[in-house]
mmCIF file of C-alpha atoms in Angstrom:
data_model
loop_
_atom_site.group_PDB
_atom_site.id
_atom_site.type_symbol
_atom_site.label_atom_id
_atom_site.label_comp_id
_atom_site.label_asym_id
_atom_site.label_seq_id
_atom_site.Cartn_x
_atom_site.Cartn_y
_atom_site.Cartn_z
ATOM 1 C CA UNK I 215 0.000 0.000 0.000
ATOM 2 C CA UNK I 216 1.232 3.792 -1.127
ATOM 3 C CA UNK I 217 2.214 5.435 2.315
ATOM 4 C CA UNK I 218 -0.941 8.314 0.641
ATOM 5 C CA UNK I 219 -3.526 5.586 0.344
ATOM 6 C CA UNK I 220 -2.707 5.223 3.812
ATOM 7 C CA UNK I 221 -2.799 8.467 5.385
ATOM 8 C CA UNK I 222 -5.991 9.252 4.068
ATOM 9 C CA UNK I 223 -7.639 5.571 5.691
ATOM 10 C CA UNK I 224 -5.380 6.129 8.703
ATOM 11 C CA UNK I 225 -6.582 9.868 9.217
ATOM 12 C CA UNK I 226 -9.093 11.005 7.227
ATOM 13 C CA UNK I 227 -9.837 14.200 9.776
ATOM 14 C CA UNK I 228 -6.371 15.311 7.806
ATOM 15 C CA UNK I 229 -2.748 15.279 8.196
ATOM 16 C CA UNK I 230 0.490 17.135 6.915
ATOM 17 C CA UNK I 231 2.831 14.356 6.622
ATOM 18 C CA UNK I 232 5.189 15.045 3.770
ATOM 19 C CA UNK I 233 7.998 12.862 2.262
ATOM 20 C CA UNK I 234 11.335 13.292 1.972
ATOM 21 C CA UNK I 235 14.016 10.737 0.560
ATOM 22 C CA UNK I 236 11.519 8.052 1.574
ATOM 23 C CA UNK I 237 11.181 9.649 4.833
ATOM 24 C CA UNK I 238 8.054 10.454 6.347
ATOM 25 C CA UNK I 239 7.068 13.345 8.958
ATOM 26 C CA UNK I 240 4.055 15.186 10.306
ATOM 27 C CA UNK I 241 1.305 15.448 12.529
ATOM 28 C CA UNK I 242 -2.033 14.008 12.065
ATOM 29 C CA UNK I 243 -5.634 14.255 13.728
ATOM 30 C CA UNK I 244 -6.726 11.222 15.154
ATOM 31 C CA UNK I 245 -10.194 11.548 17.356
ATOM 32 C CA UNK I 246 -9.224 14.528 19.498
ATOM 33 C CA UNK I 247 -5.590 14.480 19.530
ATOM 34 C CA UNK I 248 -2.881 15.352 17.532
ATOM 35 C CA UNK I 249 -0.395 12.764 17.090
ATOM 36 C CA UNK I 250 2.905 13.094 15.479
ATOM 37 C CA UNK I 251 3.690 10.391 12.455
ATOM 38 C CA UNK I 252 7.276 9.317 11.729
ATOM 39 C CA UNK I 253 8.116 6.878 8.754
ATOM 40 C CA UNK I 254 9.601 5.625 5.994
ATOM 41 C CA UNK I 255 8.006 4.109 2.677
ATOM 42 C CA UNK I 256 9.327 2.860 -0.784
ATOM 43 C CA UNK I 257 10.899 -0.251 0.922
ATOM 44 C CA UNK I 258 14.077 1.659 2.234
ATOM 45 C CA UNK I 259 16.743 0.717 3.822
ATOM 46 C CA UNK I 260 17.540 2.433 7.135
ATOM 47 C CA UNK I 261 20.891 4.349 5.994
ATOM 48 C CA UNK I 262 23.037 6.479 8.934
ATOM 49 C CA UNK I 263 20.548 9.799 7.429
ATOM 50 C CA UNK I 264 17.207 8.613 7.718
ATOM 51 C CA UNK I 265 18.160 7.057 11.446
ATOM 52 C CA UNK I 266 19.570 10.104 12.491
ATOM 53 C CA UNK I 267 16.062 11.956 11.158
ATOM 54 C CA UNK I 268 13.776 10.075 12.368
ATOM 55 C CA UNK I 269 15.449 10.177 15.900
ATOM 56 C CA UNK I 270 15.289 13.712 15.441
ATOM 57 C CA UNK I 271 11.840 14.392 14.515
ATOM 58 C CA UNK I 272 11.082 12.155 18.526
ATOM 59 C CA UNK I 273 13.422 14.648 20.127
ATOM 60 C CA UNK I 274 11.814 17.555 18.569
ATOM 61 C CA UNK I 275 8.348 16.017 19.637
ATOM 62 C CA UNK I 276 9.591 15.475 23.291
ATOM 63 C CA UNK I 277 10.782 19.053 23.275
ATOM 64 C CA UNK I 278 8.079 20.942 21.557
ATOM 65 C CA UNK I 279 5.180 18.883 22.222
ATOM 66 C CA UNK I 280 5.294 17.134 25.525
ATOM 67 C CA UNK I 281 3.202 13.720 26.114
ATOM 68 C CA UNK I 282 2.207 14.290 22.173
ATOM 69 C CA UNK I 283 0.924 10.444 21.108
ATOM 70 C CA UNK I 284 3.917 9.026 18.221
ATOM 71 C CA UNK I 285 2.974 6.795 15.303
ATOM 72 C CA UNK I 286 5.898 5.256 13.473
ATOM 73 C CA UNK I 287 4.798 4.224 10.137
ATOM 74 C CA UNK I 288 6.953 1.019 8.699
ATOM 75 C CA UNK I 289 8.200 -0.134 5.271
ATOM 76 C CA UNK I 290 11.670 -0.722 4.986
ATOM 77 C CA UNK I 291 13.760 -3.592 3.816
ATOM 78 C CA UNK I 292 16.019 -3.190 7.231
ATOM 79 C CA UNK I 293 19.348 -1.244 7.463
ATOM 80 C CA UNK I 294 21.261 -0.225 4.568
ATOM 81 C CA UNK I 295 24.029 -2.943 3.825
ATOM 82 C CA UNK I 296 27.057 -0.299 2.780
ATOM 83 C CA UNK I 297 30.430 0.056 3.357
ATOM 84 C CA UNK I 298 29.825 4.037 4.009
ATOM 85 C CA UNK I 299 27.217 3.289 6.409
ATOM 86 C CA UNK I 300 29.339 0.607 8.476
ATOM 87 C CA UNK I 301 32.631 3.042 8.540
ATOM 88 C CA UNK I 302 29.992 5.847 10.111
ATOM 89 C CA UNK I 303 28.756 3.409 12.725
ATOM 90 C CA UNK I 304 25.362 2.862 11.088
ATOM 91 C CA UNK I 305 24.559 0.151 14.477
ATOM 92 C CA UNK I 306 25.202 3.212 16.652
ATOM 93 C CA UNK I 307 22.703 5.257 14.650
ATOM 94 C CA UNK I 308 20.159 2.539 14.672
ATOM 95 C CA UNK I 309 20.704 2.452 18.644
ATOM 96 C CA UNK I 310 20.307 6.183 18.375
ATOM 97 C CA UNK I 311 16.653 5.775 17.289
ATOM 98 C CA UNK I 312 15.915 3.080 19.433
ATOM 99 C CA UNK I 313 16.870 5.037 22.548
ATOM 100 C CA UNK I 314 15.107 8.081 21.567
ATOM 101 C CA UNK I 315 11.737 5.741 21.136
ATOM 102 C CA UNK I 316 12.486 4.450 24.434
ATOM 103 C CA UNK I 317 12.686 8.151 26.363
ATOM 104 C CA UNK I 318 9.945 8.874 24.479
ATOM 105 C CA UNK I 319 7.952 6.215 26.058
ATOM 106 C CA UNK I 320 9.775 6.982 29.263
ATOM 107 C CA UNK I 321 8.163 10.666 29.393
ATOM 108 C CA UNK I 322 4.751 9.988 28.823
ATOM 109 C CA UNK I 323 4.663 9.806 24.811
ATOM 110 C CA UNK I 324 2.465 6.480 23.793
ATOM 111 C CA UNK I 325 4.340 5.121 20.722
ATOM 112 C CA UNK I 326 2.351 3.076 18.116
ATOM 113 C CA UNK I 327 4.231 0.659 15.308
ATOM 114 C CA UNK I 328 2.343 -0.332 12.243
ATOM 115 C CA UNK I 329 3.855 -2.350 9.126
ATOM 116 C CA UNK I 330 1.888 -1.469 6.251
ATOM 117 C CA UNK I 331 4.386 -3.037 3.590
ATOM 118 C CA UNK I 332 7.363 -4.599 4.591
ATOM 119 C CA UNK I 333 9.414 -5.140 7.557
ATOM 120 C CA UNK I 334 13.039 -6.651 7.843
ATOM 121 C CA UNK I 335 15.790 -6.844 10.389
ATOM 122 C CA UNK I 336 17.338 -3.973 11.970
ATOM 123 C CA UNK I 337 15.292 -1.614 10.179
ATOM 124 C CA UNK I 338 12.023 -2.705 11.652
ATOM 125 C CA UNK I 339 13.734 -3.726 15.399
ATOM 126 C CA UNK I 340 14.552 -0.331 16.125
ATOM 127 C CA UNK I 341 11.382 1.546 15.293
ATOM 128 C CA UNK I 342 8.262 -0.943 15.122
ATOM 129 C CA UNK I 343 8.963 -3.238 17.733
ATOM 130 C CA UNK I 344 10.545 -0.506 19.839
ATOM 131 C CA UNK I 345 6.765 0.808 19.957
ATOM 132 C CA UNK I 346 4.094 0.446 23.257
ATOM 133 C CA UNK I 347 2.852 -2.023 20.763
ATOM 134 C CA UNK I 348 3.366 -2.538 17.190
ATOM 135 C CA UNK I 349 0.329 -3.368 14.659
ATOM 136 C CA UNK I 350 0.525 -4.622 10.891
ATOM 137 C CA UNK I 351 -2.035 -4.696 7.744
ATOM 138 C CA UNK I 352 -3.238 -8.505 6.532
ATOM 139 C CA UNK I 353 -0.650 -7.968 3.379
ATOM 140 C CA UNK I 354 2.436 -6.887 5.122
ATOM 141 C CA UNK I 355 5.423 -8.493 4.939
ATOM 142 C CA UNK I 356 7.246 -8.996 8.153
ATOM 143 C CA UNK I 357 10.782 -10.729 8.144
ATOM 144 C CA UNK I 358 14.172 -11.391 10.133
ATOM 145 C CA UNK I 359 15.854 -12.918 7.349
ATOM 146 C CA UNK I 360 14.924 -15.009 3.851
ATOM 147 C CA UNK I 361 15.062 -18.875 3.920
ATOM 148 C CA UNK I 362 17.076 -18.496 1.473
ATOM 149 C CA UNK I 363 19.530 -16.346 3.233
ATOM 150 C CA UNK I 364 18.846 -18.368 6.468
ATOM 151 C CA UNK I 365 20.253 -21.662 4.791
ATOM 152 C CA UNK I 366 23.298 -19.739 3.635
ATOM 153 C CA UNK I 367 24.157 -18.546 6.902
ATOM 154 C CA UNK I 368 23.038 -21.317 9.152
ATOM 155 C CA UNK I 369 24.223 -24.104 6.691
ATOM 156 C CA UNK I 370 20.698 -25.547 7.293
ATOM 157 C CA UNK I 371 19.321 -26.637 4.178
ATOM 158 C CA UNK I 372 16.491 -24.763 2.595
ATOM 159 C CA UNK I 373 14.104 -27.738 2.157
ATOM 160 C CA UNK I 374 14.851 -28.567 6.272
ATOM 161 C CA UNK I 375 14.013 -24.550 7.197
ATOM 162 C CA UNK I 376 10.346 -24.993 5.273
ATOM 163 C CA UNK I 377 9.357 -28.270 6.921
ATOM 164 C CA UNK I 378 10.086 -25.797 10.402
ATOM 165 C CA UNK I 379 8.455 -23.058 8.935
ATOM 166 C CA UNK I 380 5.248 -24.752 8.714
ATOM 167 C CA UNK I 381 5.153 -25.752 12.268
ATOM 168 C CA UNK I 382 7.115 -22.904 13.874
ATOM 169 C CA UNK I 383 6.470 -19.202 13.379
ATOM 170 C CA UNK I 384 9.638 -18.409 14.498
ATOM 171 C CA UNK I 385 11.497 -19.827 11.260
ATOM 172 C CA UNK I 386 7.962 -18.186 8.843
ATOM 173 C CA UNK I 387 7.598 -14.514 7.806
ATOM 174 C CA UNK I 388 4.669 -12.765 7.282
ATOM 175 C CA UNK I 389 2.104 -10.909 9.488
ATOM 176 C CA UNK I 390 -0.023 -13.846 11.199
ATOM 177 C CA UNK I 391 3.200 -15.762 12.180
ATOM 178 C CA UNK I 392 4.571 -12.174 14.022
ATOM 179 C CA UNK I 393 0.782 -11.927 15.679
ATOM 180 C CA UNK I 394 1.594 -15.461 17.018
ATOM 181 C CA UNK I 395 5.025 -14.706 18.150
ATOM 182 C CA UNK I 396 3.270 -12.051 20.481
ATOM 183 C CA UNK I 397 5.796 -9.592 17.872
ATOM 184 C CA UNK I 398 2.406 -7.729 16.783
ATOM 185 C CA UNK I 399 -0.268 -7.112 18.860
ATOM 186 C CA UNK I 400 -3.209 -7.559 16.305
ATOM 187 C CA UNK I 401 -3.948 -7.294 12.108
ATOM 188 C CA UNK I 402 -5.689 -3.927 11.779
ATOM 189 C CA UNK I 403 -8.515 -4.154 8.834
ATOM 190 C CA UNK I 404 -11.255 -2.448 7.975
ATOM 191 C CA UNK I 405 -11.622 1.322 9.790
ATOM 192 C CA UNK I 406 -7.767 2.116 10.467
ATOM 193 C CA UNK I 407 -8.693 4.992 12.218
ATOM 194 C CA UNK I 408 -10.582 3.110 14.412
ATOM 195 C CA UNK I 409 -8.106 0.799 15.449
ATOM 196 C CA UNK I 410 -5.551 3.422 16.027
ATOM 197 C CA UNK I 411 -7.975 5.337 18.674
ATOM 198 C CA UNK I 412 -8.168 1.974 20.073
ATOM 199 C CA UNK I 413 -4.555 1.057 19.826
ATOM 200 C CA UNK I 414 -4.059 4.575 21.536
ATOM 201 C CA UNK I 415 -6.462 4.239 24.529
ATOM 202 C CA UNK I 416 -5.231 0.903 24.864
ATOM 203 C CA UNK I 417 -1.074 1.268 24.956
ATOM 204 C CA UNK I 418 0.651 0.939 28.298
ATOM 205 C CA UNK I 419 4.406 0.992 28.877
ATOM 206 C CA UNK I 420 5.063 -2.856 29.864
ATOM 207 C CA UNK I 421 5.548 -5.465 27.266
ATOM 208 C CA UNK I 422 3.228 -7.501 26.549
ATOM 209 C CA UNK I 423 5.308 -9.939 23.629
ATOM 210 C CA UNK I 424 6.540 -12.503 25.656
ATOM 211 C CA UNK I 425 2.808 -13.661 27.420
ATOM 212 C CA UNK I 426 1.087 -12.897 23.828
ATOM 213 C CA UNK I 427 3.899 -15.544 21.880
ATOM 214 C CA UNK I 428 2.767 -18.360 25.055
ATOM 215 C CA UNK I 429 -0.827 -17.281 24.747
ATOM 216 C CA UNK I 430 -1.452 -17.448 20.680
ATOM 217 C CA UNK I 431 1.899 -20.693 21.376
ATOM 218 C CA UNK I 432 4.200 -18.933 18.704
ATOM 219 C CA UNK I 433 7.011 -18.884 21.527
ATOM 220 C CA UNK I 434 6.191 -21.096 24.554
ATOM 221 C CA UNK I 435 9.499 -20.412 26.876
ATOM 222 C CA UNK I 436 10.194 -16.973 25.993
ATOM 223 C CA UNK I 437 8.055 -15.335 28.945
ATOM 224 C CA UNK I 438 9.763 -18.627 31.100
ATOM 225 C CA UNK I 439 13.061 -17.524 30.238
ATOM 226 C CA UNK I 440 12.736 -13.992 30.785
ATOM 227 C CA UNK I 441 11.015 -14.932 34.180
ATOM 228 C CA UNK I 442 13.676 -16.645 35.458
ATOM 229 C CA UNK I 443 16.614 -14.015 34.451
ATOM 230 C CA UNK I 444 14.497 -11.400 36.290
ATOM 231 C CA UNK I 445 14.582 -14.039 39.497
ATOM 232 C CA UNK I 446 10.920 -14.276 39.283
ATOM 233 C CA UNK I 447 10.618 -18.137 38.564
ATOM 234 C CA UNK I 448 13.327 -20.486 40.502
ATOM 235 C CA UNK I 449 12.827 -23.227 37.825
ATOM 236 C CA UNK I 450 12.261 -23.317 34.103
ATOM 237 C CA UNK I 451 9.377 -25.689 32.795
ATOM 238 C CA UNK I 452 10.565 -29.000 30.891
#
């Protein structure tokens, strides 16, 4: 979906986002707020510039607009894979961002994710899933890494990693295996400005991911796991 198409579902009461290099920014009216709407479209890669303005645009919302809701709009295909980028300290950048969501959330600012194309690696980690909670539309394309690429790298072989894919969301992309995984908190259709009131009125500051994945059984020790490194389970389940 055009990032346009989706402004006008996502607020039709209006908005000013503009784009710039594929990078989104404005404020929007959603029910009787004003929230402010970060982004990126055209399946971009995060590069050190669009980190660094996105991170930005947060601080100037924490500054100027105190407690002003945040909606980080997602399409990227994860952080830009150059030799420029990795001499700058593009991972340092990218923790930039994340940090910046994080204070955000810290001061009062609810922060909403929502993949409405595509969503890869580092690029989504560090906005999206940094969010209060993160949402996605039924077509979007949400993924850590290929099969493909997976059987390179883990010397698995591809035909092995698609048997597991079947059975385990963990090793599948796409949008209903993330909603499993507890990743996104629910498939928005129909009246998108509905379901970002609701999202709104509904976001809280502790994460959720871990007891959604055991819940919906896309991850069944993660909450366990997490649990006992915290010191608040003595024993974890066999």
């Amino acid at each position: 979906m055009k990032w346009q198409t989706l402004a006008s579902q996502l607020f039709p009461q209006g908005h000013d986002i503009v784009e710039h290099d594929y990078f989104l920014r404005g404020t929007a009216k959603v029910g009787e707020q004003t929230v402010a709407v970060i982004g990126t479209t055209g399946h971009t890669p995060i590069g050190v510039e669009i980190a660094l303005a996105q991170a930005n645009a947060i601080l100037d919302t924490m500054r100027n607009f105190p407690g002003r809701p945040l909606v980080i709009l997602v399409d990227t295909q994860g952080q830009r894979l150059r030799y420029r980028d990795e001499m700058l300290g593009i991972n340092r950048y990218m923790a930039h961002l994340g940090k910046c969501i994080d204070v955000a959330r810290r001061r009062g600012h609810k922060v909403i994710g929502l993949v409405y194309d595509q969503a890869l690696s580092g690029g989504f980690i560090t906005s999206g899933l940094m969010a209060d909670a993160c949402y996605a539309l039924p077509e979007a394309e949400i993924r850590v890494m290929g099969l493909a690429a997976m059987a390179r790298i883990t010397k698995v072989p591809l035909e092995r990693l698609t048997e597991l894919a079947v059975a385990n969301p963990v090793f599948a992309p796409g949008a209903e295996n993330y909603l499993n995984m507890g990743g996104v908190e629910a498939i928005w259709q129909g009246d998108l400005e509905s379901c970002l009131v609701r999202a709104l009125q509904q976001a809280d500051s502790i994460d959720h991911r871990s007891a959604r994945g055991l819940e919906r059984g896309g991850r069944k020790m993660s909450l366990a796991v997490t649990q006992f490194v915290l010191g608040e389970r003595d024993v974890l389940p066999t």
